[in-house]
CSV table of C-alpha atoms and ligand atoms in Angstrom, one decimal:
chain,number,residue,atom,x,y,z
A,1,UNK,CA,-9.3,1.5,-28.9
A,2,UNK,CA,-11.3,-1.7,-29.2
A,3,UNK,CA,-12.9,-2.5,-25.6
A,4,UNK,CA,-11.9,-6.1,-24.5
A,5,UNK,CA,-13.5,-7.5,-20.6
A,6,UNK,CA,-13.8,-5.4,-17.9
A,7,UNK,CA,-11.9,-2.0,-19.1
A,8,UNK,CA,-9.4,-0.4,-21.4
A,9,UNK,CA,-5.7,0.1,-21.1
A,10,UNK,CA,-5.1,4.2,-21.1
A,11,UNK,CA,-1.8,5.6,-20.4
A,12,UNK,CA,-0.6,2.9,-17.4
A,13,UNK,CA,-4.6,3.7,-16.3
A,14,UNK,CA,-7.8,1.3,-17.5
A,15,UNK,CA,-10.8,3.0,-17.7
A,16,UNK,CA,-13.4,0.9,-16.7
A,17,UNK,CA,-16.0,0.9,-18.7
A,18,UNK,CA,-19.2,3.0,-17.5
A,19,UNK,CA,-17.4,3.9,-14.3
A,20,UNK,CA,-17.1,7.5,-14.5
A,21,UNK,CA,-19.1,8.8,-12.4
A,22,UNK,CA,-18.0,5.8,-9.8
A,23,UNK,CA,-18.4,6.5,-5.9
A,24,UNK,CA,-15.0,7.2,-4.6
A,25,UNK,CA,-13.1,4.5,-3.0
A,26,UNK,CA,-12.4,5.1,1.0
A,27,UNK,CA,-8.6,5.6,1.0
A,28,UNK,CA,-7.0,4.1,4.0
A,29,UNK,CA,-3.4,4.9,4.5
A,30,UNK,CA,-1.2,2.1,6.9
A,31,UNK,CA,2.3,4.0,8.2
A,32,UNK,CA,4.7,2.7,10.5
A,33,UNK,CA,8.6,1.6,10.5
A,34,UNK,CA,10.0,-1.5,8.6
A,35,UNK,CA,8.7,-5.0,9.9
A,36,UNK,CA,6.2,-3.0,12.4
A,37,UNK,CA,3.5,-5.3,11.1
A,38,UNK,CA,1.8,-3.2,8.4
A,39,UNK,CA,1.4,-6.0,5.7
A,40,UNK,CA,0.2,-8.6,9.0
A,41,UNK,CA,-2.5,-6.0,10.0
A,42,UNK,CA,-3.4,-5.0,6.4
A,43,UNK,CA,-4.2,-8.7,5.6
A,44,UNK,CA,-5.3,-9.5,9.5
A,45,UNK,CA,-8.5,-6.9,8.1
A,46,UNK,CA,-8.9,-8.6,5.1
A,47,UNK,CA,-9.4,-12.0,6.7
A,48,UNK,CA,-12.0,-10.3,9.4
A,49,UNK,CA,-13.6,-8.9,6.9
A,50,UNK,CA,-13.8,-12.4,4.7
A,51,UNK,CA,-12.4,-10.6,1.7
A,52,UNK,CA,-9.4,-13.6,0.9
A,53,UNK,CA,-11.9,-15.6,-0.3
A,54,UNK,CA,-13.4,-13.3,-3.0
A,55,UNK,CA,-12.5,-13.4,-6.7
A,56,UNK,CA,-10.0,-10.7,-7.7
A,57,UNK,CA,-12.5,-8.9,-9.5
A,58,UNK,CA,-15.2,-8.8,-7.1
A,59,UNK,CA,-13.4,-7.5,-3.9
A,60,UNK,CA,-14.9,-4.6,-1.6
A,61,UNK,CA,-11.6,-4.2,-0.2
A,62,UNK,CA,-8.0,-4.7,-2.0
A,63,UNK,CA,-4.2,-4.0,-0.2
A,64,UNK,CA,-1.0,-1.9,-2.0
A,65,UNK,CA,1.9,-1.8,-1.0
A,66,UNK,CA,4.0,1.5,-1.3
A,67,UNK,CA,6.9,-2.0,-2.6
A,68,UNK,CA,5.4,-1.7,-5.9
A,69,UNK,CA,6.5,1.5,-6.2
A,70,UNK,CA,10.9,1.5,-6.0
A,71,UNK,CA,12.2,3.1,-8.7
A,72,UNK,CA,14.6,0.1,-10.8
A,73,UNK,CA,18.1,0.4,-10.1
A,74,UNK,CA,20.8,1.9,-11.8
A,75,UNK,CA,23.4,-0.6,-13.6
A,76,UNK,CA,25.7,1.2,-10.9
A,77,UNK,CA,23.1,1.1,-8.1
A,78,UNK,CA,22.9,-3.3,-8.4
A,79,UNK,CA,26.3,-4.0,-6.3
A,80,UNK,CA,25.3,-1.2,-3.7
A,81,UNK,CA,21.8,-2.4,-3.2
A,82,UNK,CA,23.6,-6.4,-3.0
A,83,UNK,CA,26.4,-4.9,-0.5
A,84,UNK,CA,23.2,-3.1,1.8
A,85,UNK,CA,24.8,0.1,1.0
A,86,UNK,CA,21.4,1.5,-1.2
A,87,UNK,CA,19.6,3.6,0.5
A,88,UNK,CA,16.1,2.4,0.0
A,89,UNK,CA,14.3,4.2,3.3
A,90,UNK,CA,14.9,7.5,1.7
A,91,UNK,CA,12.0,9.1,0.1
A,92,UNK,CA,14.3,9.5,-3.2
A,93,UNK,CA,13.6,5.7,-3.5
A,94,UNK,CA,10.3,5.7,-4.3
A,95,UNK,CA,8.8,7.3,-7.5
A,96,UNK,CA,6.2,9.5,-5.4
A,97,UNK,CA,4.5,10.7,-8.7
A,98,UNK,CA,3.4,7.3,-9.6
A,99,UNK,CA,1.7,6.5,-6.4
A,100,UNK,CA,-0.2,9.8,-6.7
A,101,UNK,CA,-1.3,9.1,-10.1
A,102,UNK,CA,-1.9,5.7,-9.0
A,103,UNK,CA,-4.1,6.6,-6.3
A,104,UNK,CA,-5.9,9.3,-8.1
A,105,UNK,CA,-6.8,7.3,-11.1
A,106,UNK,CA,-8.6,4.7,-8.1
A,107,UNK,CA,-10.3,7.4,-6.0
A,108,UNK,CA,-11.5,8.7,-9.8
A,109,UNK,CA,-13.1,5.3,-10.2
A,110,UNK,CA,-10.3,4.1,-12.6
A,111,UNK,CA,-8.9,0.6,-12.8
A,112,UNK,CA,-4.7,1.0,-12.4
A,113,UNK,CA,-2.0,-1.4,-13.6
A,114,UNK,CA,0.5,-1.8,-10.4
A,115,UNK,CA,4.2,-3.4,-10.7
A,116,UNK,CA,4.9,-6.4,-8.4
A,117,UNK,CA,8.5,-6.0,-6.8
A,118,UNK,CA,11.3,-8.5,-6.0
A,119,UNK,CA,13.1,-8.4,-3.1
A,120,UNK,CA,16.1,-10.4,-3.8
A,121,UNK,CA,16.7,-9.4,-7.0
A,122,UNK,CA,15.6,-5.4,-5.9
A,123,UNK,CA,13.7,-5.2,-8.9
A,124,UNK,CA,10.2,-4.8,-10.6
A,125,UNK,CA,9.4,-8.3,-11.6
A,126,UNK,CA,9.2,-8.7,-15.7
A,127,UNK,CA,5.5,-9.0,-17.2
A,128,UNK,CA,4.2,-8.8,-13.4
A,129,UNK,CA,1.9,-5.8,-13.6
A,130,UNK,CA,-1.6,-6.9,-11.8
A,131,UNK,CA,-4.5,-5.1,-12.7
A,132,UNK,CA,-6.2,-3.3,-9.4
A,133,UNK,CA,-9.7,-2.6,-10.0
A,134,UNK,CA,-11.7,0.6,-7.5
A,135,UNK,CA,-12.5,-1.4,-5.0
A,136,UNK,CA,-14.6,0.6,-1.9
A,137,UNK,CA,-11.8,0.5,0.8
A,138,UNK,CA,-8.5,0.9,-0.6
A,139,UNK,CA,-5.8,-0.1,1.7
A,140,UNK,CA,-1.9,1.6,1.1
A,141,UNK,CA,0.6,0.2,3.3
A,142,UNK,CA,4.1,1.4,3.3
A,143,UNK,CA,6.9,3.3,5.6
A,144,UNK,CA,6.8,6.6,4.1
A,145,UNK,CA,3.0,6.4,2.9
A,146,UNK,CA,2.8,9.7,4.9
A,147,UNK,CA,5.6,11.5,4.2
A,148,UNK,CA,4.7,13.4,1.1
A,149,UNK,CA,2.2,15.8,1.2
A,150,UNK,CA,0.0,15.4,-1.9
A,151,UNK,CA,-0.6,11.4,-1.2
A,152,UNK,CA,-1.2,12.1,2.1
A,153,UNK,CA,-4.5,14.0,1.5
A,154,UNK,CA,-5.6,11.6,-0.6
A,155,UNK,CA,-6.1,9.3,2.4
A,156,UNK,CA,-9.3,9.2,4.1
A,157,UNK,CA,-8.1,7.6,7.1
A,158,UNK,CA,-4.9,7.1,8.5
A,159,UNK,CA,-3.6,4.6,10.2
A,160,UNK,CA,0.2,4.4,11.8
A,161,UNK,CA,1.6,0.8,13.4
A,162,UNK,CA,3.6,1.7,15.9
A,163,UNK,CA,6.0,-1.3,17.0
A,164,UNK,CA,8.9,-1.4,19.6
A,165,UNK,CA,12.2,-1.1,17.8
A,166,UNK,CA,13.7,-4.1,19.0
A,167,UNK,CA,11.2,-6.1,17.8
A,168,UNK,CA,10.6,-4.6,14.3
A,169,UNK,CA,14.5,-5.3,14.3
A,170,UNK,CA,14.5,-9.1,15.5
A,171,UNK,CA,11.8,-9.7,12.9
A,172,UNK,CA,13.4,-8.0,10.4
A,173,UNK,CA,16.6,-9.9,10.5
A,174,UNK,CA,14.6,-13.2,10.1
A,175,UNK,CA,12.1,-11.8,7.4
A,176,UNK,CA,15.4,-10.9,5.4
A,177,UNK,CA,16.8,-14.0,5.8
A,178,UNK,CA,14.1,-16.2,5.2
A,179,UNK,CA,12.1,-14.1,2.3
A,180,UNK,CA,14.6,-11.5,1.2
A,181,UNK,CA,17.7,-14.0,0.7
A,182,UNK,CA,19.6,-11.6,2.6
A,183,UNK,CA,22.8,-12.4,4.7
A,184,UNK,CA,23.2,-11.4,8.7
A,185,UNK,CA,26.1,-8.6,8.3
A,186,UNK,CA,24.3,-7.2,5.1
A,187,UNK,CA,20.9,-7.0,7.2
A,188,UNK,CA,22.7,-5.2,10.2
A,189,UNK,CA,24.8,-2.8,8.0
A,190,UNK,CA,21.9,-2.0,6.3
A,191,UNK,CA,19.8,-1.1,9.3
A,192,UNK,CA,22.6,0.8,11.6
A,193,UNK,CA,23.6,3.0,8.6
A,194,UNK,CA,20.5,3.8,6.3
A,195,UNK,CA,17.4,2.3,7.7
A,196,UNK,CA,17.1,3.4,11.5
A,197,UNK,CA,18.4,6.7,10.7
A,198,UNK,CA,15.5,7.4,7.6
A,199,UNK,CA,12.9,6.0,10.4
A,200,UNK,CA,14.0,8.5,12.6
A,201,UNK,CA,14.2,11.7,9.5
A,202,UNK,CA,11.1,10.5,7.5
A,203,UNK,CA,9.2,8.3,8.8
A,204,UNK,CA,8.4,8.7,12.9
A,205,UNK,CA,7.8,12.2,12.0
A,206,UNK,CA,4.7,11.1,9.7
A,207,UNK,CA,3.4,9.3,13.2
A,208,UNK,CA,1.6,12.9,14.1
A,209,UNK,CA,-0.3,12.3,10.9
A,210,UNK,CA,-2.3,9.3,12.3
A,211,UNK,CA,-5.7,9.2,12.9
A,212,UNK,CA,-5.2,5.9,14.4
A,213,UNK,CA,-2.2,4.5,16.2
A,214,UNK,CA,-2.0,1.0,16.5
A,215,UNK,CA,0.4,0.0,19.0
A,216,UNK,CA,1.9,-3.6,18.8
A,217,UNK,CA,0.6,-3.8,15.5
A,218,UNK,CA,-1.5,-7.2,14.3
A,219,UNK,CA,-1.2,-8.4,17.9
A,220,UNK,CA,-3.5,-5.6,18.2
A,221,UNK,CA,-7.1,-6.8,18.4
A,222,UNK,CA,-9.0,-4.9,20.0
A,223,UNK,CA,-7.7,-1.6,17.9
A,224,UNK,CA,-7.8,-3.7,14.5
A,225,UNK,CA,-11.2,-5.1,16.0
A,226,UNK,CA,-12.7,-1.5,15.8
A,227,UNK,CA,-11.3,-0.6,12.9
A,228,UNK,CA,-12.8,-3.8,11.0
A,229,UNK,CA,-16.1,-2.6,12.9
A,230,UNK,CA,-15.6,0.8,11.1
A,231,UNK,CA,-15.2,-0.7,7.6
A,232,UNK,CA,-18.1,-2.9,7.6
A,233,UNK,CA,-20.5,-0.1,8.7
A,234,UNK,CA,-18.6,1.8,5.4
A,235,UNK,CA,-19.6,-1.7,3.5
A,236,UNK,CA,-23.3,-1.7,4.5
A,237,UNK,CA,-25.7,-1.7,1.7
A,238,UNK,CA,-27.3,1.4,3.2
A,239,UNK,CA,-23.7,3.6,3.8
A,240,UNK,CA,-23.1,6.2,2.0
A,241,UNK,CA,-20.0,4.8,0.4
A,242,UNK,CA,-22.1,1.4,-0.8
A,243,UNK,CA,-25.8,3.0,-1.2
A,244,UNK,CA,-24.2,5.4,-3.8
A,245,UNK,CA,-21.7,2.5,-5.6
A,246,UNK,CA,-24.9,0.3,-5.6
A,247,UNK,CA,-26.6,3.5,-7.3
A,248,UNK,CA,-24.2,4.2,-9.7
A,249,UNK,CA,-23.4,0.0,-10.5
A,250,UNK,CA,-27.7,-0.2,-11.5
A,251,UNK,CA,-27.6,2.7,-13.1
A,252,UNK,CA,-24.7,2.2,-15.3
A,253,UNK,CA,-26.2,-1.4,-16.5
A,254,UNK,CA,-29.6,-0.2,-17.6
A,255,UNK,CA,-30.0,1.4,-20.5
A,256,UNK,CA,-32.6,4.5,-20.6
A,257,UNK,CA,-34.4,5.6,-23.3
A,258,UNK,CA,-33.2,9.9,-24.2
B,1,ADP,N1,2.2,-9.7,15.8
B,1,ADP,C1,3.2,-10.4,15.2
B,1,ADP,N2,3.7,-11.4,15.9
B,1,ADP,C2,4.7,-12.1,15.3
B,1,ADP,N3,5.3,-11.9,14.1
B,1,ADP,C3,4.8,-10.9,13.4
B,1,ADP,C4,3.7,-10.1,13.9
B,1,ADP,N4,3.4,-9.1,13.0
B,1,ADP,C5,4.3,-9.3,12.0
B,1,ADP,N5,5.1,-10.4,12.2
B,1,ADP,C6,6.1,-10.9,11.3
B,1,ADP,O1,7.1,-9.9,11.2
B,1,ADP,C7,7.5,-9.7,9.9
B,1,ADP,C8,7.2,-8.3,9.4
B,1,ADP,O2,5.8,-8.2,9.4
B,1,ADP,P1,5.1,-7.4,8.2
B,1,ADP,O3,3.6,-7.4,8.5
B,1,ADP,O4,5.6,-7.8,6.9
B,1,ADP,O5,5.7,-5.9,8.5
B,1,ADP,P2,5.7,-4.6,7.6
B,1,ADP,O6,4.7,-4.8,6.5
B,1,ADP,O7,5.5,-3.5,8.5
B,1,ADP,O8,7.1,-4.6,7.0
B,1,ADP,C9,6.8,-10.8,9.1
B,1,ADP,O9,7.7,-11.9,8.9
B,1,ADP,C10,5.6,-11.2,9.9
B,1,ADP,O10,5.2,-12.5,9.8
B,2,LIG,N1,15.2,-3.8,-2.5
B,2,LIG,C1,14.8,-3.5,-1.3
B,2,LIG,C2,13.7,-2.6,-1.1
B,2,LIG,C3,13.4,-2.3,0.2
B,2,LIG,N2,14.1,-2.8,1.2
B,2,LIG,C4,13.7,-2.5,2.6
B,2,LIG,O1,12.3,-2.7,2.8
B,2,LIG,C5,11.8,-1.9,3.8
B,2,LIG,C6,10.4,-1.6,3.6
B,2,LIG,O2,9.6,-2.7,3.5
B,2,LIG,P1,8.8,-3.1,4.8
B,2,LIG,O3,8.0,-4.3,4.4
B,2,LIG,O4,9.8,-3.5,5.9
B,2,LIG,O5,7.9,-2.0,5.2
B,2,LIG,C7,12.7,-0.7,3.9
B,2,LIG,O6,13.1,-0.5,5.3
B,2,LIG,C8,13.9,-1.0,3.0
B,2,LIG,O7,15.1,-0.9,3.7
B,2,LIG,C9,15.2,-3.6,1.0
B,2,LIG,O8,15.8,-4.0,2.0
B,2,LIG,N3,15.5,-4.0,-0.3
């Protein structure tokens, strides 16, 4: 296959080129019940580590989101998901084997090819698939991030934002409304009959998981504040994590006579 920019497209995975042997990413895992404030922290430690401002390409530190991964609805499914009546908080939801070959191919130093999802339309958007590159802190947000097994080793740390009920709720209803272009009964329907009950079956549980609990979530500063602390020492030119990127980056550019 002919070799165009940064990497080549292989099965869903693109190799990037001379990145083999590439220092593993640090895997962070971010748990914690729907509109707890995952995404708000996720992106709060982006800004405090000055990582909005970097091209795409060049990143130290890049955010998924477990979203990306909903299976597409059947023709069947549409109306349900429409009425609130889909269960999208069960782990049957989400296709589980493509977040752990997605995650592998990263922590093996390969560039993945991630779908973007719409929420009004509770699809994978058409022609929307960005290009994640291994970046050295990998950050995966989602409610059931820790719920299966095999993903859940794959993280190095783990993080769980653990937000008062009411006030994931309150947030929720005006997220939905405002973003989601969901209506009041379908938000509250949705939430008493599917969504607090999966919180409580598959996704609290994971909470014992955690390496870090962050209550309040983003409003969190001192916990996010040490956390930030703990990634930039990861960052340093002389970590492990960078020394051996930096390493393996020289390395792979010159070329050595046999
Ligand atoms: N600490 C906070 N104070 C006020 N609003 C918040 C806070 N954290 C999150 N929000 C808001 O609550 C909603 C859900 O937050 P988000 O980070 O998307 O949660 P999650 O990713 O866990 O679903 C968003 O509209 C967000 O702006
Ligand atoms: N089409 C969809 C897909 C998911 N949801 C709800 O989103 C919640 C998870 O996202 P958070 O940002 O809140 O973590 C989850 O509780 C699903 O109920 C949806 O409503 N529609």
């Amino acid at each position: 296959m002919a070799s165009s920019g940064k990497g080549d497209q292989t099965q869903g995975a693109v190799r990037v080129n001379g990145f083999n042997d590439v220092p593993k990413p640090f895997l962070i895992g971010v748990g914690g019940g729907t509109a707890s404030g995952k995404s708000t922290v996720c992106s709060k430690i982006m800004t405090e580590l000055g990582q909005n401002e970097i091209d795409q390409k060049q990143k130290q530190v890049v955010i998924i989101s477990q979203e990306s991964f909903y299976y597409p609805l059947s023709s069947t499914d549409e109306p349900r998901a429409s009425r609130g009546q889909y269960n999208f908080d069960h782990p049957s939801a989400v296709d589980d084997e493509l977040i752990l070959r997605t995650l592998s191919d990263l922590k093996c130093g390969k560039a993945v090819k991630i779908p973007e999802y719409d929420f009004v339309t509770h699809s994978r958007k058409p022609d929307a698939w960005r290009t994640v590159y291994p970046a050295d802190v990998i950050l995966f947000e989602g409610i059931l991030v820790f719920y299966f097994k095999d993903i859940r080793e794959l993280f190095d740390m783990k993080l769980f934002v653990d937000t008062d009920a009411d006030t994931r709720l309150s947030r929720r209803v005006v997220r939905d409304i405002e973003e989601r272009g969901r209506d009041l009964d379908q938000i509250l329907h949705q939430y008493t009959s599917l969504v607090k009950p999966a919180f409580e079956e598959f996704c609290l549980p994971t909470k014992k998981y955690a390496d870090v609990i962050i209550p309040r979530g983003a409003d969190n500063t001192v916990a996010i504040g040490l956390i930030v602390q703990h990634i930039e020492d990861l960052l340093k030119p002389n970590s492990n994590l960078c020394a051996k990127r930096l390493r393996h980056n020289s390395d792979s550019l010159v070329s050595r006579p046999h």
